[in-house]
Amino acid sequence: MTDFFDRASELETAFREQAIARHCRTIEQTGYSHCEDCGDPIAPARRAALPGCTRCVICQQLAEG
Ligand SMILES: [Zn+2]
């Protein structure tokens, strides 16, 4: 039965990696990886903290006044 569980966890890992890859591609295609105002790359940590953010820290502060 060990084989079965090994394969199950292999599958689970593969699924997770595919899901992450798909997620990253989606963000690239929608342009969230770069600031919509200045075009600078948005730090991955910022995108992780604020899913869907479209501006870098500086432009966001400017936009908020
Ligand atoms: Zn910006």
mmCIF file of C-alpha atoms and ligand atoms in Angstrom:
data_model
loop_
_atom_site.group_PDB
_atom_site.id
_atom_site.type_symbol
_atom_site.label_atom_id
_atom_site.label_comp_id
_atom_site.label_asym_id
_atom_site.label_seq_id
_atom_site.Cartn_x
_atom_site.Cartn_y
_atom_site.Cartn_z
ATOM 1 C CA MET A 1 0.000 0.000 0.000
ATOM 2 C CA THR A 2 3.001 2.275 0.360
ATOM 3 C CA ASP A 3 3.096 2.682 -3.421
ATOM 4 C CA PHE A 4 -0.440 3.973 -3.460
ATOM 5 C CA PHE A 5 0.273 6.690 -0.938
ATOM 6 C CA ASP A 6 3.525 7.667 -2.625
ATOM 7 C CA ARG A 7 1.701 8.110 -5.898
ATOM 8 C CA ALA A 8 -1.121 10.036 -4.255
ATOM 9 C CA SER A 9 1.261 12.525 -2.714
ATOM 10 C CA GLU A 10 3.162 12.803 -6.012
ATOM 11 C CA LEU A 11 -0.102 13.633 -7.748
ATOM 12 C CA GLU A 12 -1.002 16.143 -5.098
ATOM 13 C CA THR A 13 2.349 17.887 -5.500
ATOM 14 C CA ALA A 14 1.959 17.969 -9.272
ATOM 15 C CA PHE A 15 -1.539 19.434 -8.993
ATOM 16 C CA ARG A 16 -0.335 22.096 -6.604
ATOM 17 C CA GLU A 17 2.562 23.057 -8.876
ATOM 18 C CA GLN A 18 0.226 23.299 -11.862
ATOM 19 C CA ALA A 19 -2.190 25.468 -9.905
ATOM 20 C CA ILE A 20 0.601 27.808 -8.840
ATOM 21 C CA ALA A 21 1.979 28.009 -12.389
ATOM 22 C CA ARG A 22 -1.495 28.781 -13.744
ATOM 23 C CA HIS A 23 -1.985 31.453 -11.102
ATOM 24 C CA CYS A 24 1.326 33.145 -11.943
ATOM 25 C CA ARG A 25 0.581 33.079 -15.686
ATOM 26 C CA THR A 26 -2.826 34.652 -15.089
ATOM 27 C CA ILE A 27 -1.250 37.513 -13.187
ATOM 28 C CA GLU A 28 1.326 38.058 -15.940
ATOM 29 C CA GLN A 29 -1.349 38.116 -18.624
ATOM 30 C CA THR A 30 -3.481 40.604 -16.758
ATOM 31 C CA GLY A 31 -0.504 42.866 -16.173
ATOM 32 C CA TYR A 32 -0.571 42.785 -12.398
ATOM 33 C CA SER A 33 3.147 42.103 -12.282
ATOM 34 C CA HIS A 34 3.840 45.683 -13.368
ATOM 35 C CA CYS A 35 2.525 48.988 -12.096
ATOM 36 C CA GLU A 36 -0.252 50.290 -14.334
ATOM 37 C CA ASP A 37 0.917 53.877 -13.824
ATOM 38 C CA CYS A 38 4.708 53.808 -14.174
ATOM 39 C CA GLY A 39 5.279 50.293 -15.534
ATOM 40 C CA ASP A 40 7.762 49.376 -12.826
ATOM 41 C CA PRO A 41 7.661 45.771 -11.622
ATOM 42 C CA ILE A 42 5.542 45.358 -8.502
ATOM 43 C CA ALA A 43 7.415 43.493 -5.771
ATOM 44 C CA PRO A 44 6.176 39.898 -5.424
ATOM 45 C CA ALA A 45 5.824 40.427 -1.664
ATOM 46 C CA ARG A 46 3.494 43.363 -2.287
ATOM 47 C CA ARG A 47 1.416 41.353 -4.749
ATOM 48 C CA ALA A 48 1.228 38.492 -2.271
ATOM 49 C CA ALA A 49 0.112 40.852 0.486
ATOM 50 C CA LEU A 50 -2.365 42.696 -1.736
ATOM 51 C CA PRO A 51 -3.797 40.316 -4.335
ATOM 52 C CA GLY A 52 -5.056 42.297 -7.303
ATOM 53 C CA CYS A 53 -3.028 45.433 -6.627
ATOM 54 C CA THR A 54 -2.159 47.165 -9.891
ATOM 55 C CA ARG A 55 0.198 49.905 -8.718
ATOM 56 C CA CYS A 56 3.625 49.994 -7.117
ATOM 57 C CA VAL A 57 3.952 51.396 -3.608
ATOM 58 C CA ILE A 58 4.930 54.881 -4.813
ATOM 59 C CA CYS A 59 2.118 55.251 -7.348
ATOM 60 C CA GLN A 60 -0.404 53.851 -4.865
ATOM 61 C CA GLN A 61 0.627 56.513 -2.349
ATOM 62 C CA LEU A 62 0.367 59.211 -5.019
ATOM 63 C CA ALA A 63 -3.042 57.914 -6.086
ATOM 64 C CA GLU A 64 -4.264 57.972 -2.496
ATOM 65 C CA GLY A 65 -2.933 61.493 -2.065
HETATM 66 ZN ZN ZN B 1 4.242 52.840 -10.191
#
